[in-house]
Short mmCIF file of N, CA and C in Angstrom, two decimals:
data_model
loop_
_atom_site.label_atom_id
_atom_site.label_comp_id
_atom_site.label_asym_id
_atom_site.label_seq_id
_atom_site.Cartn_x
_atom_site.Cartn_y
_atom_site.Cartn_z
N LEU L 23 1.02 -1.32 -0.05
CA LEU L 23 0.34 0.07 0.08
C LEU L 23 1.12 1.37 -0.06
N VAL L 24 2.32 1.40 0.59
CA VAL L 24 2.70 2.07 1.11
C VAL L 24 3.17 2.91 -0.27
N GLN L 25 4.15 1.87 -1.16
CA GLN L 25 4.90 2.48 -2.03
C GLN L 25 3.93 2.47 -3.20
N ASP L 26 2.74 1.39 -3.88
CA ASP L 26 1.99 1.16 -4.93
C ASP L 26 0.85 1.96 -5.18
N HIS L 27 0.10 2.19 -3.66
CA HIS L 27 -0.90 2.52 -4.05
C HIS L 27 -1.26 4.40 -3.39
N GLY L 28 -0.24 4.98 -3.91
CA GLY L 28 -0.59 6.61 -3.35
C GLY L 28 -1.14 6.58 -1.61
N PHE L 29 -0.62 5.81 -0.82
CA PHE L 29 -1.01 5.49 0.31
C PHE L 29 -0.63 7.51 1.17
N TYR L 30 -1.93 8.25 1.90
CA TYR L 30 -1.41 9.16 1.68
C TYR L 30 -0.03 9.55 3.49
N PHE L 31 -0.43 8.50 3.99
CA PHE L 31 0.62 8.11 5.13
C PHE L 31 2.11 7.77 4.87
N ALA L 32 2.24 8.00 3.62
CA ALA L 32 3.15 7.04 3.24
C ALA L 32 4.55 7.74 4.13
N LYS L 33 4.64 9.02 3.90
CA LYS L 33 5.84 9.50 4.95
C LYS L 33 6.44 9.33 6.11
N ASN L 34 4.51 9.37 6.76
CA ASN L 34 5.03 8.94 8.35
C ASN L 34 5.22 7.39 8.37
N ALA L 35 4.56 6.39 7.75
CA ALA L 35 4.66 5.05 7.73
C ALA L 35 6.16 4.84 7.63
N ASN L 36 7.00 5.22 6.54
CA ASN L 36 8.29 4.66 6.05
C ASN L 36 9.26 5.70 7.55
N ALA L 37 8.81 6.81 7.90
CA ALA L 37 9.96 6.89 8.83
C ALA L 37 9.68 6.39 10.10
N ALA L 38 8.24 5.98 10.38
CA ALA L 38 8.15 4.83 11.09
C ALA L 38 9.11 3.42 11.64
N LYS L 39 9.22 3.02 10.10
CA LYS L 39 9.96 1.85 10.14
C LYS L 39 11.56 2.06 10.15
N GLY L 40 11.89 3.52 9.90
CA GLY L 40 13.38 3.78 9.77
C GLY L 40 13.68 4.12 11.73
N GLY L 41 12.33 3.46 12.43
CA GLY L 41 13.45 3.98 14.05
C GLY L 41 13.07 4.97 14.46
N HIS L 42 12.21 6.37 13.98
CA HIS L 42 12.28 7.59 14.44
C HIS L 42 11.03 7.34 15.42
N GLY L 43 10.66 6.22 15.81
CA GLY L 43 9.19 6.38 17.07
C GLY L 43 9.40 6.17 18.19
N GLY L 44 10.36 6.15 18.55
CA GLY L 44 11.19 6.52 19.92
C GLY L 44 10.66 5.06 20.80
N GLY L 45 10.40 4.29 20.32
CA GLY L 45 10.45 3.18 20.92
C GLY L 45 10.96 2.26 21.24
N GLY L 46 11.36 1.08 21.73
CA GLY L 46 12.16 0.28 22.05
C GLY L 46 11.64 -1.24 20.97
N LYS L 47 12.72 -2.00 21.02
CA LYS L 47 12.51 -3.45 19.77
C LYS L 47 11.06 -3.98 20.89
N LEU L 48 10.88 -4.42 21.74
CA LEU L 48 10.33 -5.01 22.72
C LEU L 48 8.77 -4.20 22.49
N GLU L 49 8.90 -2.57 22.50
CA GLU L 49 7.97 -2.27 22.25
C GLU L 49 6.81 -2.08 20.79
N GLU L 50 7.73 -2.14 20.18
CA GLU L 50 7.78 -2.07 18.72
C GLU L 50 6.82 -4.09 18.31
N ARG L 51 8.13 -4.80 18.60
CA ARG L 51 6.76 -5.90 18.23
C ARG L 51 5.88 -6.24 19.03
N GLU L 52 5.51 -5.79 20.29
CA GLU L 52 4.32 -5.74 21.13
C GLU L 52 3.28 -5.33 20.30
N LYS L 53 3.55 -3.54 19.77
CA LYS L 53 2.70 -3.07 19.08
C LYS L 53 2.41 -3.60 17.58
N SER L 54 3.33 -4.35 17.13
CA SER L 54 3.02 -5.31 15.74
C SER L 54 2.35 -6.74 16.09
N LEU L 55 2.07 -7.30 17.41
CA LEU L 55 1.86 -8.28 17.57
C LEU L 55 -0.02 -8.03 18.04
N ARG L 56 -0.04 -6.87 18.73
CA ARG L 56 -1.56 -6.58 18.77
C ARG L 56 -2.34 -5.65 17.67
N VAL L 57 -1.43 -5.18 16.72
CA VAL L 57 -1.76 -4.92 15.25
C VAL L 57 -2.23 -6.17 14.33
N ALA L 58 -1.77 -7.16 14.44
CA ALA L 58 -1.71 -8.36 13.62
C ALA L 58 -3.03 -8.69 13.95
N LYS L 59 -3.32 -8.94 15.53
CA LYS L 59 -4.61 -9.49 16.16
C LYS L 59 -5.46 -8.73 15.86
N GLU L 60 -5.68 -7.62 15.74
CA GLU L 60 -6.84 -6.85 15.53
C GLU L 60 -6.91 -7.20 14.22
N VAL L 61 -6.37 -6.56 12.92
CA VAL L 61 -7.02 -7.21 11.70
C VAL L 61 -7.14 -8.19 11.34
N CYS L 62 -6.67 -9.29 12.57
CA CYS L 62 -6.96 -10.87 12.02
C CYS L 62 -8.62 -10.81 12.66
N SER L 63 -9.77 -10.10 13.40
CA SER L 63 -10.43 -9.97 13.89
C SER L 63 -11.60 -9.65 13.22
N LEU L 64 -10.76 -8.29 12.07
CA LEU L 64 -11.36 -7.43 11.54
C LEU L 64 -12.30 -8.01 10.49
N ALA L 65 -11.86 -9.81 10.16
CA ALA L 65 -12.79 -11.00 8.69
C ALA L 65 -13.90 -11.54 9.49
N ALA L 66 -13.65 -11.07 11.22
CA ALA L 66 -15.41 -11.83 10.92
C ALA L 66 -16.01 -10.70 11.70
N SER L 67 -15.61 -9.03 11.82
CA SER L 67 -16.93 -8.48 12.46
C SER L 67 -16.98 -7.08 11.92
N LEU L 68 -16.76 -7.05 10.54
CA LEU L 68 -16.48 -6.17 9.55
C LEU L 68 -18.20 -6.53 8.67
N PRO L 69 -18.88 -5.48 9.06
CA PRO L 69 -20.05 -5.56 8.17
C PRO L 69 -19.96 -5.86 6.22
N LEU L 70 -20.53 -7.04 6.01
CA LEU L 70 -20.56 -7.41 4.65
C LEU L 70 -22.14 -8.00 4.20
N PHE L 71 -22.47 -7.33 3.94
CA PHE L 71 -24.43 -6.90 3.04
C PHE L 71 -24.10 -6.71 1.56
N TRP L 72 -24.95 -6.83 1.11
CA TRP L 72 -25.05 -6.66 -0.60
C TRP L 72 -25.86 -5.45 -0.50
N ASP L 73 -25.83 -4.45 0.30
CA ASP L 73 -26.24 -3.00 0.37
C ASP L 73 -25.46 -2.21 1.22
N SER L 74 -24.78 -2.76 1.31
CA SER L 74 -23.43 -2.03 2.20
C SER L 74 -22.89 -2.66 2.81
N THR L 75 -21.34 -1.91 2.87
CA THR L 75 -20.24 -3.13 3.41
C THR L 75 -19.22 -2.54 3.84
N VAL L 76 -17.94 -2.95 4.36
CA VAL L 76 -16.56 -1.99 5.02
C VAL L 76 -15.69 -3.32 4.14
N CYS L 77 -14.56 -2.41 3.50
CA CYS L 77 -13.45 -3.49 3.13
C CYS L 77 -12.14 -2.93 3.65
N VAL L 78 -11.29 -3.74 4.19
CA VAL L 78 -10.05 -3.47 4.74
C VAL L 78 -8.88 -3.83 4.07
N ARG L 79 -7.85 -3.45 3.76
CA ARG L 79 -6.82 -4.11 2.98
C ARG L 79 -5.77 -3.78 4.19
N VAL L 80 -4.53 -4.56 4.18
CA VAL L 80 -3.50 -4.28 4.89
C VAL L 80 -2.33 -4.63 4.18
N ASP L 81 -1.26 -3.04 4.08
CA ASP L 81 0.17 -3.74 3.89
C ASP L 81 0.62 -4.91 4.27
N ASP L 82 1.22 -5.75 3.08
CA ASP L 82 2.02 -7.19 2.75
C ASP L 82 3.30 -6.91 3.97
N VAL L 83 3.70 -5.44 3.85
CA VAL L 83 5.13 -5.19 4.28
C VAL L 83 4.72 -4.75 6.14
N ASP L 84 4.24 -4.17 6.27
CA ASP L 84 3.89 -3.15 7.57
C ASP L 84 2.58 -2.93 7.55
N THR L 85 2.15 -4.16 8.99
CA THR L 85 0.59 -4.45 9.64
C THR L 85 -0.34 -3.01 9.75
N SER L 86 0.89 -1.77 9.74
CA SER L 86 0.29 -0.55 10.66
C SER L 86 0.07 0.12 9.81
N VAL L 87 -0.04 -0.44 8.15
CA VAL L 87 -0.92 0.27 7.48
C VAL L 87 -1.85 -0.18 6.70
N LEU L 88 -3.07 0.34 6.92
CA LEU L 88 -4.75 -0.01 6.28
C LEU L 88 -4.96 0.97 5.20
N ARG L 89 -5.89 0.37 4.48
CA ARG L 89 -6.82 0.98 3.53
C ARG L 89 -8.36 0.17 3.80
N ALA L 90 -8.88 1.63 4.42
CA ALA L 90 -10.24 0.96 4.66
C ALA L 90 -11.33 1.47 2.96
N LEU L 91 -12.33 0.84 2.98
CA LEU L 91 -13.49 1.36 1.78
C LEU L 91 -15.43 0.89 2.54
N ILE L 92 -15.67 2.17 2.50
CA ILE L 92 -16.77 1.84 3.26
C ILE L 92 -17.67 2.02 1.88
N LEU L 93 -18.84 1.12 1.35
CA LEU L 93 -20.28 1.40 0.36
C LEU L 93 -21.12 1.36 1.63
N PRO L 94 -21.71 2.57 1.62
CA PRO L 94 -22.79 2.86 2.95
C PRO L 94 -24.61 2.43 1.86
N SER L 95 -24.97 2.13 2.73
CA SER L 95 -26.59 1.58 2.25
C SER L 95 -27.05 2.74 1.42
N ALA L 96 -28.27 2.22 0.63
CA ALA L 96 -28.52 3.58 -0.27
C ALA L 96 -29.69 4.50 0.57
N ASP L 97 -30.03 3.51 1.54
CA ASP L 97 -31.53 4.27 2.57
C ASP L 97 -30.54 5.18 3.39
N THR L 98 -29.13 5.58 3.09
CA THR L 98 -28.37 6.64 4.10
C THR L 98 -28.30 7.99 3.18
N PRO L 99 -28.19 9.47 3.69
CA PRO L 99 -27.91 10.29 3.06
C PRO L 99 -26.43 9.74 2.49
N TYR L 100 -25.59 8.77 2.41
CA TYR L 100 -24.23 8.69 1.92
C TYR L 100 -24.36 7.75 0.90
N GLY L 101 -25.44 6.91 0.54
CA GLY L 101 -25.66 5.99 -0.30
C GLY L 101 -25.57 6.59 -1.42
N GLY L 102 -24.76 5.52 -2.49
CA GLY L 102 -24.21 5.29 -3.69
C GLY L 102 -22.53 6.26 -3.77
N GLY L 103 -22.73 6.45 -2.56
CA GLY L 103 -20.98 6.85 -1.98
C GLY L 103 -20.15 5.48 -2.07
N ALA L 104 -18.71 5.81 -2.39
CA ALA L 104 -17.62 5.03 -1.78
C ALA L 104 -16.52 5.98 -0.74
N PHE L 105 -16.41 5.52 -0.30
CA PHE L 105 -15.33 6.35 0.57
C PHE L 105 -14.10 5.55 1.30
N GLU L 106 -13.17 6.08 0.82
CA GLU L 106 -11.83 5.46 1.10
C GLU L 106 -11.45 6.02 2.12
N PHE L 107 -10.17 5.95 3.10
CA PHE L 107 -9.48 6.11 3.76
C PHE L 107 -7.88 5.28 4.18
N ASP L 108 -7.50 6.11 4.40
CA ASP L 108 -5.75 5.61 4.48
C ASP L 108 -5.74 5.65 6.26
N ILE L 109 -5.05 4.68 6.55
CA ILE L 109 -5.15 4.33 8.40
C ILE L 109 -3.81 4.12 8.61
N HIS L 110 -3.43 4.83 9.59
CA HIS L 110 -1.57 4.76 9.96
C HIS L 110 -1.52 4.11 11.52
#
């Protein structure tokens, strides 16, 4: 996501990978494990219906980089729209 798809927070994500986050290796490992656990739970918890859905894509290299696509129901003011969010 960061390199290939114009991820909005690419600069921040790349800086964090470079070790400028201020945390130690143990802290970074704990953070990565927590993010991976949360991402795994998304498959069962995100709404997936014909009329509305939420899709999330996780970067192959950095699991703290995500992109979400929300397709709202037609009976809402946002119906017919597609909303994309970059998350870091």
